[in-house]
């Protein structure tokens, strides 16, 4: 099979198209013939050598796939020929990928694979962080950094589908206008606006989804309402933050965060069940959808990574096999 391999840590040019044997599904696993794979920020970090795959995972990048079930391993439950998407720990940038059968989400046949491949990573990230850990409820307000990113646009779609209001930040006036066209009540340009002060003037937020970290954490705390929840999912501006403890105490805030890739098989299966029950019906009905930026053929993975790193995308970038 064709696959994209990271030759050595470095820039996009280290992504090389190679031939690999088709993997064999083990006990409880399914072989998926990949039609499309999502491109995510962790793929970029893995390529740079700062985010290695967890033990036992494929060394190939790619954390989400959509395609057709090709083969069942011993004890796996599934239907050969069915369309499905999945969150995986690695190996998505290839023509075939192995998936645990309990991590599969069956798709309606009319759903395009490139649209489906843009869903799993953001679905799981938003569900576990915003709705489970952040406890976002109908009628509340969500504040999202990176409004036009894949996660930002999915957070918008899911929050609105469950009855919440969404504000956010982005790095240009053009991106903020795009975010507001998508449905953000307001988007603040973090390069030239005091977004924490402006959001506080809007009434504040019940939940902040923060992929920036660093000194953003303290600013986020100022705009949170009493009993607000702050959820960290990345630290692009720094791994350490100074916490204003008086604000934490006075507002009775909750600060939490999580990672997803290295979670145990059983935990990912539980999340899959939750998404199947609560989110998939809204995807099938069209209430929840990924914002699609652009598709590249597998052999142009270098260009896909360049687009992501340049910050040119609005929504998800996908590779087609």
Tab-separated table of C-alpha atoms in Angstrom:
chain	number	residue	atom	x	y	z
A	1	UNK	CA	0.000	0.000	0.000
A	2	UNK	CA	1.013	3.641	-0.402
A	3	UNK	CA	1.683	5.514	2.822
A	4	UNK	CA	3.218	8.792	3.980
A	5	UNK	CA	6.283	8.282	6.175
A	6	UNK	CA	8.154	10.830	8.304
A	7	UNK	CA	11.724	10.413	7.033
A	8	UNK	CA	13.222	12.386	9.944
A	9	UNK	CA	12.076	15.221	12.218
A	10	UNK	CA	11.737	18.455	10.298
A	11	UNK	CA	9.624	20.603	8.009
A	12	UNK	CA	6.874	19.446	5.648
A	13	UNK	CA	9.454	18.253	3.120
A	14	UNK	CA	10.355	15.257	5.352
A	15	UNK	CA	6.989	13.649	4.522
A	16	UNK	CA	7.746	10.957	1.938
A	17	UNK	CA	5.398	8.707	-0.032
A	18	UNK	CA	6.524	5.083	0.397
A	19	UNK	CA	5.269	1.518	-0.074
A	20	UNK	CA	4.376	-0.521	3.013
A	21	UNK	CA	2.799	-3.956	3.472
A	22	UNK	CA	-0.937	-3.854	4.142
A	23	UNK	CA	-1.355	-4.352	7.924
A	24	UNK	CA	-3.165	-7.424	9.263
A	25	UNK	CA	-5.974	-6.831	11.759
A	26	UNK	CA	-5.326	-8.506	15.097
A	27	UNK	CA	-7.851	-9.744	17.659
A	28	UNK	CA	-10.749	-7.311	17.927
A	29	UNK	CA	-9.441	-5.205	15.048
A	30	UNK	CA	-10.785	-4.262	11.627
A	31	UNK	CA	-8.873	-3.464	8.438
A	32	UNK	CA	-10.249	-0.274	6.923
A	33	UNK	CA	-9.601	0.601	3.295
A	34	UNK	CA	-8.958	4.303	3.773
A	35	UNK	CA	-10.628	6.710	1.379
A	36	UNK	CA	-9.728	9.889	3.260
A	37	UNK	CA	-7.723	10.941	6.317
A	38	UNK	CA	-7.914	14.157	8.310
A	39	UNK	CA	-4.864	16.373	8.848
A	40	UNK	CA	-4.454	17.682	12.393
A	41	UNK	CA	-2.047	19.814	14.410
A	42	UNK	CA	-0.699	16.738	16.289
A	43	UNK	CA	0.430	15.353	12.901
A	44	UNK	CA	2.565	18.468	12.459
A	45	UNK	CA	4.014	18.071	15.954
A	46	UNK	CA	4.783	14.396	15.291
A	47	UNK	CA	6.526	15.351	12.051
A	48	UNK	CA	8.662	17.842	13.989
A	49	UNK	CA	9.660	15.122	16.455
A	50	UNK	CA	7.971	16.595	19.535
A	51	UNK	CA	4.855	14.386	19.714
A	52	UNK	CA	5.787	10.718	19.268
A	53	UNK	CA	3.079	8.078	18.809
A	54	UNK	CA	2.116	6.139	21.947
A	55	UNK	CA	3.564	2.629	22.475
A	56	UNK	CA	2.077	0.108	20.064
A	57	UNK	CA	0.732	2.701	17.612
A	58	UNK	CA	1.772	2.977	13.967
A	59	UNK	CA	4.720	5.264	13.275
A	60	UNK	CA	2.804	6.753	10.341
A	61	UNK	CA	0.994	10.046	11.013
A	62	UNK	CA	-2.775	10.354	10.803
A	63	UNK	CA	-5.306	10.220	13.642
A	64	UNK	CA	-8.646	10.012	11.823
A	65	UNK	CA	-9.852	8.073	8.813
A	66	UNK	CA	-12.953	7.241	6.805
A	67	UNK	CA	-13.392	4.377	4.384
A	68	UNK	CA	-14.763	0.877	3.849
A	69	UNK	CA	-14.388	-2.134	6.143
A	70	UNK	CA	-12.185	-4.556	4.211
A	71	UNK	CA	-11.519	-7.382	6.680
A	72	UNK	CA	-12.340	-8.465	10.235
A	73	UNK	CA	-9.746	-9.767	12.658
A	74	UNK	CA	-10.476	-12.581	15.143
A	75	UNK	CA	-13.380	-11.652	17.398
A	76	UNK	CA	-14.050	-8.322	15.694
A	77	UNK	CA	-17.639	-7.263	15.121
A	78	UNK	CA	-18.504	-5.414	11.926
A	79	UNK	CA	-19.788	-5.754	8.395
A	80	UNK	CA	-17.363	-6.069	5.495
A	81	UNK	CA	-18.226	-3.418	2.924
A	82	UNK	CA	-19.770	-1.016	5.447
A	83	UNK	CA	-18.749	2.631	5.398
A	84	UNK	CA	-17.170	3.813	8.642
A	85	UNK	CA	-14.993	6.463	10.247
A	86	UNK	CA	-12.699	6.164	13.232
A	87	UNK	CA	-10.305	7.902	15.573
A	88	UNK	CA	-6.980	6.045	15.613
A	89	UNK	CA	-3.663	6.444	17.434
A	90	UNK	CA	-1.666	6.603	14.182
A	91	UNK	CA	-1.403	5.246	10.657
A	92	UNK	CA	-4.065	7.312	8.911
A	93	UNK	CA	-1.846	8.625	6.102
A	94	UNK	CA	-2.075	5.345	4.188
A	95	UNK	CA	-4.345	3.335	1.906
A	96	UNK	CA	-5.194	0.907	4.730
A	97	UNK	CA	-5.402	1.310	8.493
A	98	UNK	CA	-6.160	-0.986	11.415
A	99	UNK	CA	-8.921	0.104	13.796
A	100	UNK	CA	-10.283	-1.468	16.979
A	101	UNK	CA	-13.827	-2.560	16.153
A	102	UNK	CA	-15.261	-0.725	19.179
A	103	UNK	CA	-13.847	2.559	17.868
A	104	UNK	CA	-15.734	2.428	14.556
A	105	UNK	CA	-18.627	4.751	13.797
A	106	UNK	CA	-20.785	3.509	10.926
A	107	UNK	CA	-21.634	6.063	8.249
A	108	UNK	CA	-24.625	6.477	5.960
A	109	UNK	CA	-23.479	5.552	2.456
A	110	UNK	CA	-24.476	8.950	1.088
A	111	UNK	CA	-21.959	10.775	3.333
A	112	UNK	CA	-18.825	11.699	1.327
A	113	UNK	CA	-15.670	10.152	2.767
A	114	UNK	CA	-13.749	13.435	2.668
A	115	UNK	CA	-16.416	15.013	4.873
A	116	UNK	CA	-16.481	12.055	7.255
A	117	UNK	CA	-12.679	11.998	7.619
A	118	UNK	CA	-12.834	15.577	8.882
A	119	UNK	CA	-14.967	14.536	11.863
A	120	UNK	CA	-13.453	12.036	14.357
A	121	UNK	CA	-10.561	13.937	15.951
A	122	UNK	CA	-12.591	17.089	16.480
A	123	UNK	CA	-15.742	15.194	17.527
A	124	UNK	CA	-13.944	13.293	20.266
A	125	UNK	CA	-11.930	16.333	21.362
A	126	UNK	CA	-14.948	18.607	21.665
A	127	UNK	CA	-17.212	15.988	23.221
A	128	UNK	CA	-14.786	14.968	25.971
A	129	UNK	CA	-13.462	18.456	26.727
A	130	UNK	CA	-16.425	20.762	26.211
A	131	UNK	CA	-19.351	18.527	27.121
A	132	UNK	CA	-17.892	15.995	29.571
A	133	UNK	CA	-15.121	17.926	31.345
A	134	UNK	CA	-16.475	21.419	30.598
A	135	UNK	CA	-20.077	20.380	31.320
A	136	UNK	CA	-21.466	22.841	28.753
A	137	UNK	CA	-25.253	22.985	28.953
A	138	UNK	CA	-28.086	24.424	26.910
A	139	UNK	CA	-28.330	28.179	27.386
A	140	UNK	CA	-24.679	28.622	28.418
A	141	UNK	CA	-21.883	30.468	26.621
A	142	UNK	CA	-18.731	28.878	25.195
A	143	UNK	CA	-15.565	30.867	24.388
A	144	UNK	CA	-13.162	29.239	21.923
A	145	UNK	CA	-9.616	30.196	20.976
A	146	UNK	CA	-8.739	29.303	17.391
A	147	UNK	CA	-12.263	29.929	16.140
A	148	UNK	CA	-11.567	28.982	12.516
A	149	UNK	CA	-9.477	25.889	13.275
A	150	UNK	CA	-10.892	22.402	12.845
A	151	UNK	CA	-11.547	22.128	16.570
A	152	UNK	CA	-12.898	25.677	16.780
A	153	UNK	CA	-15.401	25.186	13.977
A	154	UNK	CA	-16.519	21.815	15.376
A	155	UNK	CA	-16.913	23.325	18.848
A	156	UNK	CA	-19.178	25.934	17.255
A	157	UNK	CA	-21.261	23.353	15.398
A	158	UNK	CA	-21.695	21.054	18.388
A	159	UNK	CA	-22.321	23.805	20.940
A	160	UNK	CA	-25.007	25.413	18.778
A	161	UNK	CA	-26.626	22.025	18.130
A	162	UNK	CA	-26.945	21.527	21.891
A	163	UNK	CA	-28.313	25.013	22.513
A	164	UNK	CA	-25.258	27.036	23.588
A	165	UNK	CA	-23.964	30.427	22.413
A	166	UNK	CA	-20.401	30.686	21.064
A	167	UNK	CA	-17.787	33.457	20.945
A	168	UNK	CA	-14.133	33.130	19.943
A	169	UNK	CA	-10.788	34.523	18.831
A	170	UNK	CA	-8.819	34.346	15.592
A	171	UNK	CA	-5.622	35.874	14.233
A	172	UNK	CA	-6.952	38.264	11.587
A	173	UNK	CA	-9.963	40.410	10.781
A	174	UNK	CA	-10.596	38.213	7.737
A	175	UNK	CA	-10.712	35.066	9.868
A	176	UNK	CA	-12.951	36.762	12.418
A	177	UNK	CA	-15.377	37.742	9.669
A	178	UNK	CA	-15.345	34.134	8.461
A	179	UNK	CA	-15.993	32.895	12.009
A	180	UNK	CA	-18.968	35.215	12.404
A	181	UNK	CA	-20.381	34.080	9.056
A	182	UNK	CA	-20.163	30.509	10.361
A	183	UNK	CA	-22.175	31.387	13.467
A	184	UNK	CA	-19.908	32.823	16.172
A	185	UNK	CA	-21.795	35.655	17.878
A	186	UNK	CA	-18.561	37.647	17.908
A	187	UNK	CA	-14.959	36.834	17.078
A	188	UNK	CA	-12.131	38.972	18.458
A	189	UNK	CA	-8.805	39.493	16.680
A	190	UNK	CA	-6.268	38.450	19.314
A	191	UNK	CA	-3.495	40.374	17.539
A	192	UNK	CA	-5.007	43.829	18.065
A	193	UNK	CA	-8.005	43.532	20.413
A	194	UNK	CA	-8.270	43.084	24.178
A	195	UNK	CA	-10.395	39.977	23.786
A	196	UNK	CA	-10.627	39.238	27.518
A	197	UNK	CA	-12.004	42.712	28.265
A	198	UNK	CA	-14.334	42.639	25.259
A	199	UNK	CA	-15.699	39.209	26.164
A	200	UNK	CA	-16.240	40.273	29.762
A	201	UNK	CA	-18.288	43.200	28.425
A	202	UNK	CA	-20.401	40.673	26.517
A	203	UNK	CA	-21.288	39.006	29.814
A	204	UNK	CA	-18.454	36.476	30.008
A	205	UNK	CA	-18.419	32.752	29.329
A	206	UNK	CA	-19.368	29.622	31.225
A	207	UNK	CA	-16.726	27.489	29.481
A	208	UNK	CA	-13.412	28.366	27.799
A	209	UNK	CA	-11.802	25.919	25.355
A	210	UNK	CA	-8.123	26.905	25.293
A	211	UNK	CA	-5.561	25.519	22.860
A	212	UNK	CA	-3.071	28.350	23.475
A	213	UNK	CA	-1.973	28.056	27.115
A	214	UNK	CA	0.761	30.279	28.534
A	215	UNK	CA	-0.448	33.702	29.668
A	216	UNK	CA	-3.840	33.126	28.022
A	217	UNK	CA	-4.941	31.029	30.998
A	218	UNK	CA	-4.956	33.938	33.454
A	219	UNK	CA	-6.738	36.149	30.909
A	220	UNK	CA	-9.313	33.423	30.303
A	221	UNK	CA	-10.044	33.301	34.019
A	222	UNK	CA	-10.979	36.993	34.033
A	223	UNK	CA	-13.738	36.463	31.453
A	224	UNK	CA	-15.199	33.325	33.023
A	225	UNK	CA	-18.466	33.631	34.909
A	226	UNK	CA	-18.758	32.380	38.509
A	227	UNK	CA	-18.423	28.564	38.580
A	228	UNK	CA	-16.964	28.714	35.073
A	229	UNK	CA	-14.892	25.901	33.591
A	230	UNK	CA	-11.553	26.325	31.797
A	231	UNK	CA	-10.421	23.403	29.629
A	232	UNK	CA	-6.859	23.224	28.234
A	233	UNK	CA	-6.244	21.035	25.185
A	234	UNK	CA	-2.897	22.420	23.927
A	235	UNK	CA	-0.180	24.904	24.848
A	236	UNK	CA	0.928	26.652	21.665
A	237	UNK	CA	2.005	29.759	23.628
A	238	UNK	CA	3.685	27.945	26.495
A	239	UNK	CA	3.474	24.973	28.843
A	240	UNK	CA	3.396	27.038	32.033
A	241	UNK	CA	0.864	29.556	33.307
A	242	UNK	CA	0.621	31.848	36.338
A	243	UNK	CA	-2.724	31.298	38.032
A	244	UNK	CA	-4.399	34.223	39.860
A	245	UNK	CA	-5.563	32.208	42.864
A	246	UNK	CA	-7.884	34.930	44.241
A	247	UNK	CA	-9.909	34.847	40.992
A	248	UNK	CA	-9.953	31.049	41.127
A	249	UNK	CA	-11.353	31.169	44.655
A	250	UNK	CA	-13.729	34.097	44.299
A	251	UNK	CA	-15.348	32.743	41.128
A	252	UNK	CA	-15.142	29.081	42.237
A	253	UNK	CA	-13.614	28.150	38.885
A	254	UNK	CA	-12.646	24.716	37.610
A	255	UNK	CA	-9.397	24.345	35.631
A	256	UNK	CA	-9.012	21.069	33.779
A	257	UNK	CA	-7.527	19.619	30.605
A	258	UNK	CA	-6.868	16.400	28.779
A	259	UNK	CA	-5.090	14.517	26.029
A	260	UNK	CA	-6.793	11.999	23.774
A	261	UNK	CA	-4.337	10.018	21.677
A	262	UNK	CA	-2.855	7.781	24.379
A	263	UNK	CA	-6.115	6.961	26.158
A	264	UNK	CA	-6.847	3.296	26.852
A	265	UNK	CA	-8.838	1.237	24.345
A	266	UNK	CA	-11.715	0.931	26.815
A	267	UNK	CA	-11.880	4.682	27.417
A	268	UNK	CA	-11.946	5.383	23.675
A	269	UNK	CA	-14.661	2.746	23.297
A	270	UNK	CA	-16.711	4.503	25.980
A	271	UNK	CA	-16.316	7.825	24.191
A	272	UNK	CA	-17.290	6.181	20.906
A	273	UNK	CA	-20.477	4.857	22.503
A	274	UNK	CA	-21.297	8.329	23.842
A	275	UNK	CA	-20.737	9.951	20.448
A	276	UNK	CA	-22.770	7.246	18.707
A	277	UNK	CA	-25.665	7.855	21.076
A	278	UNK	CA	-25.628	11.637	21.493
A	279	UNK	CA	-23.827	13.119	18.480
A	280	UNK	CA	-24.198	10.833	15.448
A	281	UNK	CA	-27.960	11.447	15.121
A	282	UNK	CA	-27.225	15.178	14.820
A	283	UNK	CA	-24.523	14.480	12.220
A	284	UNK	CA	-26.868	12.331	10.147
A	285	UNK	CA	-29.559	15.034	10.365
A	286	UNK	CA	-27.074	17.732	9.337
A	287	UNK	CA	-27.267	19.675	12.618
A	288	UNK	CA	-23.557	19.009	13.235
A	289	UNK	CA	-20.987	19.124	10.433
A	290	UNK	CA	-17.292	19.772	10.015
A	291	UNK	CA	-16.260	22.931	8.195
A	292	UNK	CA	-14.313	21.636	5.201
A	293	UNK	CA	-11.299	23.613	4.002
A	294	UNK	CA	-9.519	21.661	1.278
A	295	UNK	CA	-8.636	18.147	0.137
A	296	UNK	CA	-5.193	17.105	-1.120
A	297	UNK	CA	-4.210	13.772	-2.693
A	298	UNK	CA	-2.086	11.584	-0.422
A	299	UNK	CA	1.025	12.326	-2.468
A	300	UNK	CA	0.602	16.043	-1.676
A	301	UNK	CA	0.773	15.639	2.108
A	302	UNK	CA	3.678	18.111	2.087
A	303	UNK	CA	1.399	20.820	0.676
A	304	UNK	CA	-1.352	19.949	3.161
A	305	UNK	CA	1.065	20.456	6.056
A	306	UNK	CA	2.341	23.714	4.578
A	307	UNK	CA	-1.205	25.032	4.390
A	308	UNK	CA	-1.900	24.091	7.992
A	309	UNK	CA	1.327	25.622	9.305
A	310	UNK	CA	0.742	28.833	7.344
A	311	UNK	CA	-2.586	29.207	9.137
A	312	UNK	CA	-4.376	29.650	5.814
A	313	UNK	CA	-7.104	27.098	6.478
A	314	UNK	CA	-10.617	27.651	7.780
A	315	UNK	CA	-11.862	24.294	9.029
A	316	UNK	CA	-10.444	20.877	8.218
A	317	UNK	CA	-7.790	19.765	5.725
A	318	UNK	CA	-8.125	16.226	4.372
A	319	UNK	CA	-5.934	13.794	2.406
A	320	UNK	CA	-7.528	11.574	-0.258
A	321	UNK	CA	-6.057	8.173	-1.071
